[in-house]
């Protein structure tokens, strides 16, 4: 018998979105709130988090803004205590906190390399480590890592970013296998150029270096996609909802591109 269930039925779960104060994380937080989930948003800038929490409440969902630097294990543990005390066990974790500075490999300072790995990889690792036990204990969980198409291919001047996102993909795959019989799926979303502050700030710094205008650089970004456009953060959020849905229980260890067809592996 074919039941009339929605593809994106996620239930009234507790969701944690890192990097939830803006960009892709904000769009994901709002998408889950619109489904009736209780949403905790975390990031470094309190004012952004408060703003998103207000937006979530306007959707009639519970919101909890918590400032936390995901590169600090103790802060992630304190975050867990606060979210559990206020909303309950986190069953859906979205790791969206990230940074993407550009630098020529030989000019790049060691400090930059270390920072990129700390935020993109170690931050994701800490959040998985701290929030997984609750998912396992409740017998159901979803981890969605916002990686990048650069987790699969590479471009010039982003060696630290590309290496850290390739590593996020390795972590996603290994963890998916380890969690396969515990009711927890672990997947990655690999966006191309998304219309966010991150893309705009990369376009600005590229414009400064090349003497082109920001608009010209954004046009170049768009041309990398067969669809000739940037991705809307909401399109990434819709895929996150799909992966978190009950219907996606058999999808794990996958890395799905949202990039208008730019990368086909
Ligand atoms: P963004 O810069 O708009 O947002 C990133 C968020 O991460 C910010 O809210 C920031 O405060 C937070 N953050 C950074 N360091 C943190 C830390 N140490 N602790 C807690 N929070 C921290 O970027 P975005 O475009 O929304 O990107 C979100 C994710 O998507 C990132 O992981 C990024 O690498 C990935 N991504 C973005 C694009 C794109 O084109 N924008 C493409 C592919 C992948």
PDB file of C-alpha atoms and ligand atoms in Angstrom:
ATOM      1  CA  UNK A   1       0.000   0.000   0.000  1.00  0.00           C
ATOM      2  CA  UNK A   2       1.446   3.395  -0.981  1.00  0.00           C
ATOM      3  CA  UNK A   3       1.167   5.808   1.907  1.00  0.00           C
ATOM      4  CA  UNK A   4       0.761   9.507   1.311  1.00  0.00           C
ATOM      5  CA  UNK A   5       3.761  10.585   3.400  1.00  0.00           C
ATOM      6  CA  UNK A   6       5.772  13.683   2.584  1.00  0.00           C
ATOM      7  CA  UNK A   7       9.326  13.135   1.328  1.00  0.00           C
ATOM      8  CA  UNK A   8      10.548  15.685   3.820  1.00  0.00           C
ATOM      9  CA  UNK A   9       8.835  14.408   6.925  1.00  0.00           C
ATOM     10  CA  UNK A  10      11.425  14.861   9.658  1.00  0.00           C
ATOM     11  CA  UNK A  11       9.184  14.789  12.732  1.00  0.00           C
ATOM     12  CA  UNK A  12       9.455  17.194  15.643  1.00  0.00           C
ATOM     13  CA  UNK A  13      13.122  16.603  16.355  1.00  0.00           C
ATOM     14  CA  UNK A  14      15.746  18.719  18.068  1.00  0.00           C
ATOM     15  CA  UNK A  15      18.181  20.115  15.513  1.00  0.00           C
ATOM     16  CA  UNK A  16      21.543  21.781  16.056  1.00  0.00           C
ATOM     17  CA  UNK A  17      22.992  23.927  13.279  1.00  0.00           C
ATOM     18  CA  UNK A  18      26.577  25.136  13.631  1.00  0.00           C
ATOM     19  CA  UNK A  19      27.405  28.291  11.709  1.00  0.00           C
ATOM     20  CA  UNK A  20      23.673  28.928  12.022  1.00  0.00           C
ATOM     21  CA  UNK A  21      23.892  32.705  12.311  1.00  0.00           C
ATOM     22  CA  UNK A  22      24.070  33.356   8.596  1.00  0.00           C
ATOM     23  CA  UNK A  23      24.389  31.955   5.099  1.00  0.00           C
ATOM     24  CA  UNK A  24      23.734  28.266   4.519  1.00  0.00           C
ATOM     25  CA  UNK A  25      23.421  27.506   8.247  1.00  0.00           C
ATOM     26  CA  UNK A  26      20.710  30.154   8.683  1.00  0.00           C
ATOM     27  CA  UNK A  27      18.740  28.806   5.702  1.00  0.00           C
ATOM     28  CA  UNK A  28      18.949  25.278   7.116  1.00  0.00           C
ATOM     29  CA  UNK A  29      17.862  26.425  10.590  1.00  0.00           C
ATOM     30  CA  UNK A  30      14.790  28.147   9.113  1.00  0.00           C
ATOM     31  CA  UNK A  31      13.927  25.155   6.918  1.00  0.00           C
ATOM     32  CA  UNK A  32      13.882  22.795   9.918  1.00  0.00           C
ATOM     33  CA  UNK A  33      11.942  25.320  12.001  1.00  0.00           C
ATOM     34  CA  UNK A  34       9.323  25.477   9.243  1.00  0.00           C
ATOM     35  CA  UNK A  35       8.947  21.688   9.635  1.00  0.00           C
ATOM     36  CA  UNK A  36       8.171  22.120  13.336  1.00  0.00           C
ATOM     37  CA  UNK A  37      11.576  21.110  14.709  1.00  0.00           C
ATOM     38  CA  UNK A  38      13.112  22.807  17.735  1.00  0.00           C
ATOM     39  CA  UNK A  39      16.289  24.455  16.495  1.00  0.00           C
ATOM     40  CA  UNK A  40      19.467  25.404  18.339  1.00  0.00           C
ATOM     41  CA  UNK A  41      21.735  27.708  16.355  1.00  0.00           C
ATOM     42  CA  UNK A  42      25.354  28.194  17.208  1.00  0.00           C
ATOM     43  CA  UNK A  43      28.217  30.260  15.882  1.00  0.00           C
ATOM     44  CA  UNK A  44      30.562  32.915  17.133  1.00  0.00           C
ATOM     45  CA  UNK A  45      28.535  36.088  16.664  1.00  0.00           C
ATOM     46  CA  UNK A  46      25.772  36.422  19.237  1.00  0.00           C
ATOM     47  CA  UNK A  47      23.860  39.189  17.421  1.00  0.00           C
ATOM     48  CA  UNK A  48      23.488  37.050  14.256  1.00  0.00           C
ATOM     49  CA  UNK A  49      22.314  34.083  16.339  1.00  0.00           C
ATOM     50  CA  UNK A  50      19.726  36.183  18.178  1.00  0.00           C
ATOM     51  CA  UNK A  51      18.411  37.455  14.875  1.00  0.00           C
ATOM     52  CA  UNK A  52      18.011  33.931  13.451  1.00  0.00           C
ATOM     53  CA  UNK A  53      16.387  32.776  16.711  1.00  0.00           C
ATOM     54  CA  UNK A  54      13.783  35.542  16.292  1.00  0.00           C
ATOM     55  CA  UNK A  55      13.145  34.386  12.728  1.00  0.00           C
ATOM     56  CA  UNK A  56      12.713  30.796  13.951  1.00  0.00           C
ATOM     57  CA  UNK A  57      10.230  31.860  16.644  1.00  0.00           C
ATOM     58  CA  UNK A  58       8.234  33.762  14.037  1.00  0.00           C
ATOM     59  CA  UNK A  59       7.752  30.348  12.376  1.00  0.00           C
ATOM     60  CA  UNK A  60       6.210  29.127  15.673  1.00  0.00           C
ATOM     61  CA  UNK A  61       9.157  26.865  16.454  1.00  0.00           C
ATOM     62  CA  UNK A  62      11.368  26.739  19.546  1.00  0.00           C
ATOM     63  CA  UNK A  63      14.745  28.392  19.144  1.00  0.00           C
ATOM     64  CA  UNK A  64      17.910  28.442  21.191  1.00  0.00           C
ATOM     65  CA  UNK A  65      20.792  30.710  20.208  1.00  0.00           C
ATOM     66  CA  UNK A  66      24.098  29.701  21.842  1.00  0.00           C
ATOM     67  CA  UNK A  67      27.442  31.326  21.099  1.00  0.00           C
ATOM     68  CA  UNK A  68      30.113  28.645  20.733  1.00  0.00           C
ATOM     69  CA  UNK A  69      33.439  28.315  18.986  1.00  0.00           C
ATOM     70  CA  UNK A  70      33.369  24.794  17.562  1.00  0.00           C
ATOM     71  CA  UNK A  71      37.166  24.588  17.659  1.00  0.00           C
ATOM     72  CA  UNK A  72      37.000  24.498  21.472  1.00  0.00           C
ATOM     73  CA  UNK A  73      35.952  21.120  22.811  1.00  0.00           C
ATOM     74  CA  UNK A  74      34.888  22.490  26.206  1.00  0.00           C
ATOM     75  CA  UNK A  75      32.596  25.019  24.551  1.00  0.00           C
ATOM     76  CA  UNK A  76      31.023  22.259  22.449  1.00  0.00           C
ATOM     77  CA  UNK A  77      30.426  20.229  25.609  1.00  0.00           C
ATOM     78  CA  UNK A  78      28.856  23.253  27.327  1.00  0.00           C
ATOM     79  CA  UNK A  79      26.716  23.729  24.221  1.00  0.00           C
ATOM     80  CA  UNK A  80      25.448  20.167  24.535  1.00  0.00           C
ATOM     81  CA  UNK A  81      24.478  20.697  28.187  1.00  0.00           C
ATOM     82  CA  UNK A  82      22.629  23.891  27.314  1.00  0.00           C
ATOM     83  CA  UNK A  83      20.750  22.462  24.320  1.00  0.00           C
ATOM     84  CA  UNK A  84      19.805  19.256  26.164  1.00  0.00           C
ATOM     85  CA  UNK A  85      18.661  21.193  29.232  1.00  0.00           C
ATOM     86  CA  UNK A  86      16.501  23.500  27.184  1.00  0.00           C
ATOM     87  CA  UNK A  87      15.287  21.596  24.096  1.00  0.00           C
ATOM     88  CA  UNK A  88      16.221  17.928  24.621  1.00  0.00           C
ATOM     89  CA  UNK A  89      18.522  15.438  22.904  1.00  0.00           C
ATOM     90  CA  UNK A  90      19.926  16.605  19.580  1.00  0.00           C
ATOM     91  CA  UNK A  91      18.968  14.042  16.934  1.00  0.00           C
ATOM     92  CA  UNK A  92      19.870  16.077  13.873  1.00  0.00           C
ATOM     93  CA  UNK A  93      23.290  17.733  13.714  1.00  0.00           C
ATOM     94  CA  UNK A  94      24.179  20.021  10.833  1.00  0.00           C
ATOM     95  CA  UNK A  95      27.842  20.994  10.692  1.00  0.00           C
ATOM     96  CA  UNK A  96      27.851  24.179   8.626  1.00  0.00           C
ATOM     97  CA  UNK A  97      30.481  26.284  10.458  1.00  0.00           C
ATOM     98  CA  UNK A  98      33.373  26.837   8.114  1.00  0.00           C
ATOM     99  CA  UNK A  99      35.882  29.220   6.609  1.00  0.00           C
ATOM    100  CA  UNK A 100      37.338  29.462   3.123  1.00  0.00           C
ATOM    101  CA  UNK A 101      40.260  31.873   2.866  1.00  0.00           C
ATOM    102  CA  UNK A 102      42.188  31.947  -0.394  1.00  0.00           C
ATOM    103  CA  UNK A 103      45.998  31.974  -0.477  1.00  0.00           C
ATOM    104  CA  UNK A 104      48.757  30.889  -2.810  1.00  0.00           C
ATOM    105  CA  UNK A 105      50.291  27.739  -1.341  1.00  0.00           C
ATOM    106  CA  UNK A 106      53.823  29.102  -0.915  1.00  0.00           C
ATOM    107  CA  UNK A 107      52.606  32.395   0.566  1.00  0.00           C
ATOM    108  CA  UNK A 108      50.178  30.771   2.985  1.00  0.00           C
ATOM    109  CA  UNK A 109      51.194  31.083   6.616  1.00  0.00           C
ATOM    110  CA  UNK A 110      51.168  27.914   8.712  1.00  0.00           C
ATOM    111  CA  UNK A 111      48.717  29.684  11.017  1.00  0.00           C
ATOM    112  CA  UNK A 112      46.139  29.907   8.227  1.00  0.00           C
ATOM    113  CA  UNK A 113      46.495  26.223   7.350  1.00  0.00           C
ATOM    114  CA  UNK A 114      46.022  25.280  11.008  1.00  0.00           C
ATOM    115  CA  UNK A 115      43.018  27.545  11.483  1.00  0.00           C
ATOM    116  CA  UNK A 116      41.212  26.223   8.405  1.00  0.00           C
ATOM    117  CA  UNK A 117      41.698  22.644   9.601  1.00  0.00           C
ATOM    118  CA  UNK A 118      40.605  23.555  13.118  1.00  0.00           C
ATOM    119  CA  UNK A 119      37.316  25.099  12.006  1.00  0.00           C
ATOM    120  CA  UNK A 120      36.383  22.907   9.032  1.00  0.00           C
ATOM    121  CA  UNK A 121      37.621  19.527  10.248  1.00  0.00           C
ATOM    122  CA  UNK A 122      38.268  19.561  13.990  1.00  0.00           C
ATOM    123  CA  UNK A 123      35.103  21.599  14.665  1.00  0.00           C
ATOM    124  CA  UNK A 124      33.069  19.022  12.744  1.00  0.00           C
ATOM    125  CA  UNK A 125      34.883  16.215  14.584  1.00  0.00           C
ATOM    126  CA  UNK A 126      34.178  17.719  18.035  1.00  0.00           C
ATOM    127  CA  UNK A 127      30.487  18.196  17.265  1.00  0.00           C
ATOM    128  CA  UNK A 128      30.142  14.621  15.969  1.00  0.00           C
ATOM    129  CA  UNK A 129      32.002  13.288  19.009  1.00  0.00           C
ATOM    130  CA  UNK A 130      29.938  15.199  21.533  1.00  0.00           C
ATOM    131  CA  UNK A 131      26.464  14.806  19.981  1.00  0.00           C
ATOM    132  CA  UNK A 132      26.641  11.238  18.633  1.00  0.00           C
ATOM    133  CA  UNK A 133      26.173   9.436  21.982  1.00  0.00           C
ATOM    134  CA  UNK A 134      22.727  11.071  22.436  1.00  0.00           C
ATOM    135  CA  UNK A 135      21.681   9.971  18.947  1.00  0.00           C
ATOM    136  CA  UNK A 136      22.891   6.417  19.537  1.00  0.00           C
ATOM    137  CA  UNK A 137      21.108   6.249  22.909  1.00  0.00           C
ATOM    138  CA  UNK A 138      17.845   7.369  21.310  1.00  0.00           C
ATOM    139  CA  UNK A 139      18.296   4.929  18.417  1.00  0.00           C
ATOM    140  CA  UNK A 140      17.894   7.567  15.684  1.00  0.00           C
ATOM    141  CA  UNK A 141      20.120  10.292  14.362  1.00  0.00           C
ATOM    142  CA  UNK A 142      21.214  12.291  11.362  1.00  0.00           C
ATOM    143  CA  UNK A 143      24.551  14.008  10.851  1.00  0.00           C
ATOM    144  CA  UNK A 144      24.835  16.265   7.815  1.00  0.00           C
ATOM    145  CA  UNK A 145      28.208  17.822   7.113  1.00  0.00           C
ATOM    146  CA  UNK A 146      28.243  20.812   4.795  1.00  0.00           C
ATOM    147  CA  UNK A 147      31.379  20.002   2.830  1.00  0.00           C
ATOM    148  CA  UNK A 148      31.837  21.455  -0.679  1.00  0.00           C
ATOM    149  CA  UNK A 149      32.369  20.294  -4.248  1.00  0.00           C
ATOM    150  CA  UNK A 150      35.961  21.066  -3.272  1.00  0.00           C
ATOM    151  CA  UNK A 151      35.769  17.931  -1.113  1.00  0.00           C
ATOM    152  CA  UNK A 152      35.955  16.043  -4.426  1.00  0.00           C
ATOM    153  CA  UNK A 153      37.878  18.281  -6.822  1.00  0.00           C
ATOM    154  CA  UNK A 154      40.344  21.138  -6.318  1.00  0.00           C
ATOM    155  CA  UNK A 155      41.185  24.575  -7.627  1.00  0.00           C
ATOM    156  CA  UNK A 156      44.161  26.893  -7.319  1.00  0.00           C
ATOM    157  CA  UNK A 157      44.771  29.010  -4.174  1.00  0.00           C
ATOM    158  CA  UNK A 158      42.571  26.987  -1.820  1.00  0.00           C
ATOM    159  CA  UNK A 159      44.871  24.152  -0.766  1.00  0.00           C
ATOM    160  CA  UNK A 160      43.941  24.375   2.932  1.00  0.00           C
ATOM    161  CA  UNK A 161      40.215  24.602   2.200  1.00  0.00           C
ATOM    162  CA  UNK A 162      40.284  21.760  -0.340  1.00  0.00           C
ATOM    163  CA  UNK A 163      42.362  19.510   1.917  1.00  0.00           C
ATOM    164  CA  UNK A 164      40.121  20.177   4.941  1.00  0.00           C
ATOM    165  CA  UNK A 165      36.933  19.499   2.959  1.00  0.00           C
ATOM    166  CA  UNK A 166      38.391  16.304   1.448  1.00  0.00           C
ATOM    167  CA  UNK A 167      39.071  15.286   5.055  1.00  0.00           C
ATOM    168  CA  UNK A 168      35.485  16.098   6.070  1.00  0.00           C
ATOM    169  CA  UNK A 169      34.369  13.692   3.361  1.00  0.00           C
ATOM    170  CA  UNK A 170      36.677  10.982   4.704  1.00  0.00           C
ATOM    171  CA  UNK A 171      35.292  11.515   8.192  1.00  0.00           C
ATOM    172  CA  UNK A 172      31.719  11.399   6.847  1.00  0.00           C
ATOM    173  CA  UNK A 173      32.306   8.088   5.089  1.00  0.00           C
ATOM    174  CA  UNK A 174      34.158   6.390   7.940  1.00  0.00           C
ATOM    175  CA  UNK A 175      31.593   7.519  10.507  1.00  0.00           C
ATOM    176  CA  UNK A 176      28.720   6.396   8.277  1.00  0.00           C
ATOM    177  CA  UNK A 177      30.063   2.855   8.307  1.00  0.00           C
ATOM    178  CA  UNK A 178      30.677   2.898  12.063  1.00  0.00           C
ATOM    179  CA  UNK A 179      27.135   4.183  12.727  1.00  0.00           C
ATOM    180  CA  UNK A 180      25.397   2.034  10.113  1.00  0.00           C
ATOM    181  CA  UNK A 181      23.738  -0.322  12.616  1.00  0.00           C
ATOM    182  CA  UNK A 182      23.033   2.263  15.268  1.00  0.00           C
ATOM    183  CA  UNK A 183      20.200   4.134  13.545  1.00  0.00           C
ATOM    184  CA  UNK A 184      22.380   7.112  12.670  1.00  0.00           C
ATOM    185  CA  UNK A 185      23.095   8.213   9.101  1.00  0.00           C
ATOM    186  CA  UNK A 186      26.027  10.439   8.233  1.00  0.00           C
ATOM    187  CA  UNK A 187      26.096  12.324   4.941  1.00  0.00           C
ATOM    188  CA  UNK A 188      27.738  15.314   3.323  1.00  0.00           C
ATOM    189  CA  UNK A 189      26.281  18.017   1.140  1.00  0.00           C
ATOM    190  CA  UNK A 190      28.679  19.445  -1.423  1.00  0.00           C
ATOM    191  CA  UNK A 191      27.558  22.862  -2.629  1.00  0.00           C
ATOM    192  CA  UNK A 192      29.139  24.792  -5.470  1.00  0.00           C
ATOM    193  CA  UNK A 193      29.165  28.596  -5.243  1.00  0.00           C
ATOM    194  CA  UNK A 194      26.312  29.623  -2.939  1.00  0.00           C
ATOM    195  CA  UNK A 195      24.974  33.160  -2.638  1.00  0.00           C
ATOM    196  CA  UNK A 196      26.310  33.958   0.875  1.00  0.00           C
ATOM    197  CA  UNK A 197      28.727  36.302   2.655  1.00  0.00           C
ATOM    198  CA  UNK A 198      31.480  33.727   2.156  1.00  0.00           C
ATOM    199  CA  UNK A 199      31.161  33.845  -1.631  1.00  0.00           C
ATOM    200  CA  UNK A 200      30.840  37.617  -1.637  1.00  0.00           C
ATOM    201  CA  UNK A 201      33.920  38.088   0.518  1.00  0.00           C
ATOM    202  CA  UNK A 202      35.919  35.692  -1.716  1.00  0.00           C
ATOM    203  CA  UNK A 203      34.735  37.645  -4.760  1.00  0.00           C
ATOM    204  CA  UNK A 204      35.829  40.905  -3.097  1.00  0.00           C
ATOM    205  CA  UNK A 205      39.313  39.669  -2.291  1.00  0.00           C
ATOM    206  CA  UNK A 206      39.701  38.184  -5.791  1.00  0.00           C
ATOM    207  CA  UNK A 207      38.548  41.506  -7.273  1.00  0.00           C
ATOM    208  CA  UNK A 208      41.209  43.347  -5.257  1.00  0.00           C
ATOM    209  CA  UNK A 209      43.928  40.962  -6.419  1.00  0.00           C
ATOM    210  CA  UNK A 210      42.959  40.926 -10.104  1.00  0.00           C
ATOM    211  CA  UNK A 211      41.746  44.494 -10.635  1.00  0.00           C
ATOM    212  CA  UNK A 212      38.385  43.164 -11.871  1.00  0.00           C
ATOM    213  CA  UNK A 213      35.082  44.318 -10.384  1.00  0.00           C
ATOM    214  CA  UNK A 214      33.206  42.207  -7.815  1.00  0.00           C
ATOM    215  CA  UNK A 215      30.394  41.792 -10.375  1.00  0.00           C
ATOM    216  CA  UNK A 216      32.859  40.445 -12.952  1.00  0.00           C
ATOM    217  CA  UNK A 217      34.210  37.922 -10.450  1.00  0.00           C
ATOM    218  CA  UNK A 218      30.699  36.825  -9.500  1.00  0.00           C
ATOM    219  CA  UNK A 219      29.990  36.320 -13.221  1.00  0.00           C
ATOM    220  CA  UNK A 220      33.078  34.089 -13.431  1.00  0.00           C
ATOM    221  CA  UNK A 221      31.806  32.076 -10.446  1.00  0.00           C
ATOM    222  CA  UNK A 222      28.439  31.673 -12.169  1.00  0.00           C
ATOM    223  CA  UNK A 223      30.078  30.496 -15.400  1.00  0.00           C
ATOM    224  CA  UNK A 224      31.698  27.560 -13.573  1.00  0.00           C
ATOM    225  CA  UNK A 225      28.225  26.051 -13.355  1.00  0.00           C
ATOM    226  CA  UNK A 226      26.406  24.641 -16.397  1.00  0.00           C
ATOM    227  CA  UNK A 227      23.289  26.316 -14.997  1.00  0.00           C
ATOM    228  CA  UNK A 228      25.164  29.649 -15.096  1.00  0.00           C
ATOM    229  CA  UNK A 229      24.062  30.804 -11.661  1.00  0.00           C
ATOM    230  CA  UNK A 230      24.886  30.770  -7.974  1.00  0.00           C
ATOM    231  CA  UNK A 231      23.072  28.332  -5.688  1.00  0.00           C
ATOM    232  CA  UNK A 232      20.447  29.740  -3.325  1.00  0.00           C
ATOM    233  CA  UNK A 233      21.151  28.745   0.333  1.00  0.00           C
ATOM    234  CA  UNK A 234      17.570  27.455   0.461  1.00  0.00           C
ATOM    235  CA  UNK A 235      18.430  24.804  -2.132  1.00  0.00           C
ATOM    236  CA  UNK A 236      21.089  23.432   0.225  1.00  0.00           C
ATOM    237  CA  UNK A 237      18.552  23.562   3.071  1.00  0.00           C
ATOM    238  CA  UNK A 238      16.005  21.559   1.054  1.00  0.00           C
ATOM    239  CA  UNK A 239      18.558  18.796   0.508  1.00  0.00           C
ATOM    240  CA  UNK A 240      19.396  18.806   4.236  1.00  0.00           C
ATOM    241  CA  UNK A 241      15.691  18.314   4.996  1.00  0.00           C
ATOM    242  CA  UNK A 242      15.532  15.449   2.548  1.00  0.00           C
ATOM    243  CA  UNK A 243      18.571  13.729   4.071  1.00  0.00           C
ATOM    244  CA  UNK A 244      17.142  14.197   7.567  1.00  0.00           C
ATOM    245  CA  UNK A 245      13.755  12.766   6.611  1.00  0.00           C
ATOM    246  CA  UNK A 246      12.548   9.339   7.650  1.00  0.00           C
ATOM    247  CA  UNK A 247      12.456   8.395   3.970  1.00  0.00           C
ATOM    248  CA  UNK A 248      16.252   8.822   3.715  1.00  0.00           C
ATOM    249  CA  UNK A 249      17.062   6.171   6.324  1.00  0.00           C
ATOM    250  CA  UNK A 250      18.974   4.110   3.754  1.00  0.00           C
ATOM    251  CA  UNK A 251      21.131   6.978   2.515  1.00  0.00           C
ATOM    252  CA  UNK A 252      24.418   7.129   4.404  1.00  0.00           C
ATOM    253  CA  UNK A 253      28.058   7.868   3.647  1.00  0.00           C
ATOM    254  CA  UNK A 254      27.010   9.906   0.617  1.00  0.00           C
ATOM    255  CA  UNK A 255      28.259  13.259  -0.616  1.00  0.00           C
ATOM    256  CA  UNK A 256      25.623  14.959  -2.729  1.00  0.00           C
ATOM    257  CA  UNK A 257      26.462  17.946  -4.922  1.00  0.00           C
ATOM    258  CA  UNK A 258      24.206  21.011  -5.178  1.00  0.00           C
ATOM    259  CA  UNK A 259      26.097  22.937  -7.820  1.00  0.00           C
ATOM    260  CA  UNK A 260      24.058  23.222 -10.983  1.00  0.00           C
ATOM    261  CA  UNK A 261      25.984  20.341 -12.565  1.00  0.00           C
ATOM    262  CA  UNK A 262      29.508  21.767 -12.190  1.00  0.00           C
ATOM    263  CA  UNK A 263      31.010  18.614 -10.658  1.00  0.00           C
ATOM    264  CA  UNK A 264      29.721  15.189 -11.639  1.00  0.00           C
ATOM    265  CA  UNK A 265      31.588  12.882  -9.293  1.00  0.00           C
TER     266      UNK A 265
HETATM  267  P1  LIG B   1      29.341  32.027   5.970  1.00  0.00           P
HETATM  268  O1  LIG B   1      30.703  32.601   6.079  1.00  0.00           O
HETATM  269  O2  LIG B   1      28.219  32.897   5.525  1.00  0.00           O
HETATM  270  O3  LIG B   1      28.926  31.321   7.343  1.00  0.00           O
HETATM  271  C1  LIG B   1      29.824  30.534   8.039  1.00  0.00           C
HETATM  272  C2  LIG B   1      29.385  30.499   9.463  1.00  0.00           C
HETATM  273  O4  LIG B   1      30.313  29.697  10.212  1.00  0.00           O
HETATM  274  C3  LIG B   1      29.393  31.878  10.113  1.00  0.00           C
HETATM  275  O5  LIG B   1      28.177  32.053  10.784  1.00  0.00           O
HETATM  276  C4  LIG B   1      30.550  31.810  11.106  1.00  0.00           C
HETATM  277  O6  LIG B   1      30.354  32.572  12.273  1.00  0.00           O
HETATM  278  C5  LIG B   1      30.571  30.327  11.431  1.00  0.00           C
HETATM  279  N1  LIG B   1      31.860  29.924  11.984  1.00  0.00           N
HETATM  280  C6  LIG B   1      33.098  30.102  11.437  1.00  0.00           C
HETATM  281  N2  LIG B   1      34.037  29.680  12.298  1.00  0.00           N
HETATM  282  C7  LIG B   1      33.386  29.187  13.391  1.00  0.00           C
HETATM  283  C8  LIG B   1      33.800  28.614  14.618  1.00  0.00           C
HETATM  284  N3  LIG B   1      35.084  28.440  14.904  1.00  0.00           N
HETATM  285  N4  LIG B   1      32.864  28.252  15.516  1.00  0.00           N
HETATM  286  C9  LIG B   1      31.549  28.424  15.239  1.00  0.00           C
HETATM  287  N5  LIG B   1      31.095  28.976  14.099  1.00  0.00           N
HETATM  288  C10 LIG B   1      32.006  29.364  13.190  1.00  0.00           C
HETATM  289  O7  LIG B   1      29.505  30.779   5.007  1.00  0.00           O
HETATM  290  P2  LIG B   1      28.432  29.880   4.236  1.00  0.00           P
HETATM  291  O8  LIG B   1      28.548  30.214   2.811  1.00  0.00           O
HETATM  292  O9  LIG B   1      27.125  29.885   4.910  1.00  0.00           O
HETATM  293  O10 LIG B   1      29.142  28.458   4.442  1.00  0.00           O
HETATM  294  C11 LIG B   1      28.638  27.458   5.316  1.00  0.00           C
HETATM  295  C12 LIG B   1      29.367  26.167   5.041  1.00  0.00           C
HETATM  296  O11 LIG B   1      29.168  25.799   3.677  1.00  0.00           O
HETATM  297  C13 LIG B   1      30.871  26.245   5.256  1.00  0.00           C
HETATM  298  O12 LIG B   1      31.326  25.054   5.846  1.00  0.00           O
HETATM  299  C14 LIG B   1      31.411  26.375   3.844  1.00  0.00           C
HETATM  300  O13 LIG B   1      32.709  25.889   3.720  1.00  0.00           O
HETATM  301  C15 LIG B   1      30.406  25.545   3.070  1.00  0.00           C
HETATM  302  N6  LIG B   1      30.339  25.901   1.658  1.00  0.00           N
HETATM  303  C16 LIG B   1      30.022  27.181   1.270  1.00  0.00           C
HETATM  304  C17 LIG B   1      29.977  27.463  -0.096  1.00  0.00           C
HETATM  305  C18 LIG B   1      29.655  28.849  -0.601  1.00  0.00           C
HETATM  306  O14 LIG B   1      29.778  29.076  -1.814  1.00  0.00           O
HETATM  307  N7  LIG B   1      29.236  29.782   0.211  1.00  0.00           N
HETATM  308  C19 LIG B   1      30.237  26.474  -1.027  1.00  0.00           C
HETATM  309  C20 LIG B   1      30.549  25.192  -0.599  1.00  0.00           C
HETATM  310  C21 LIG B   1      30.589  24.926   0.757  1.00  0.00           C
END
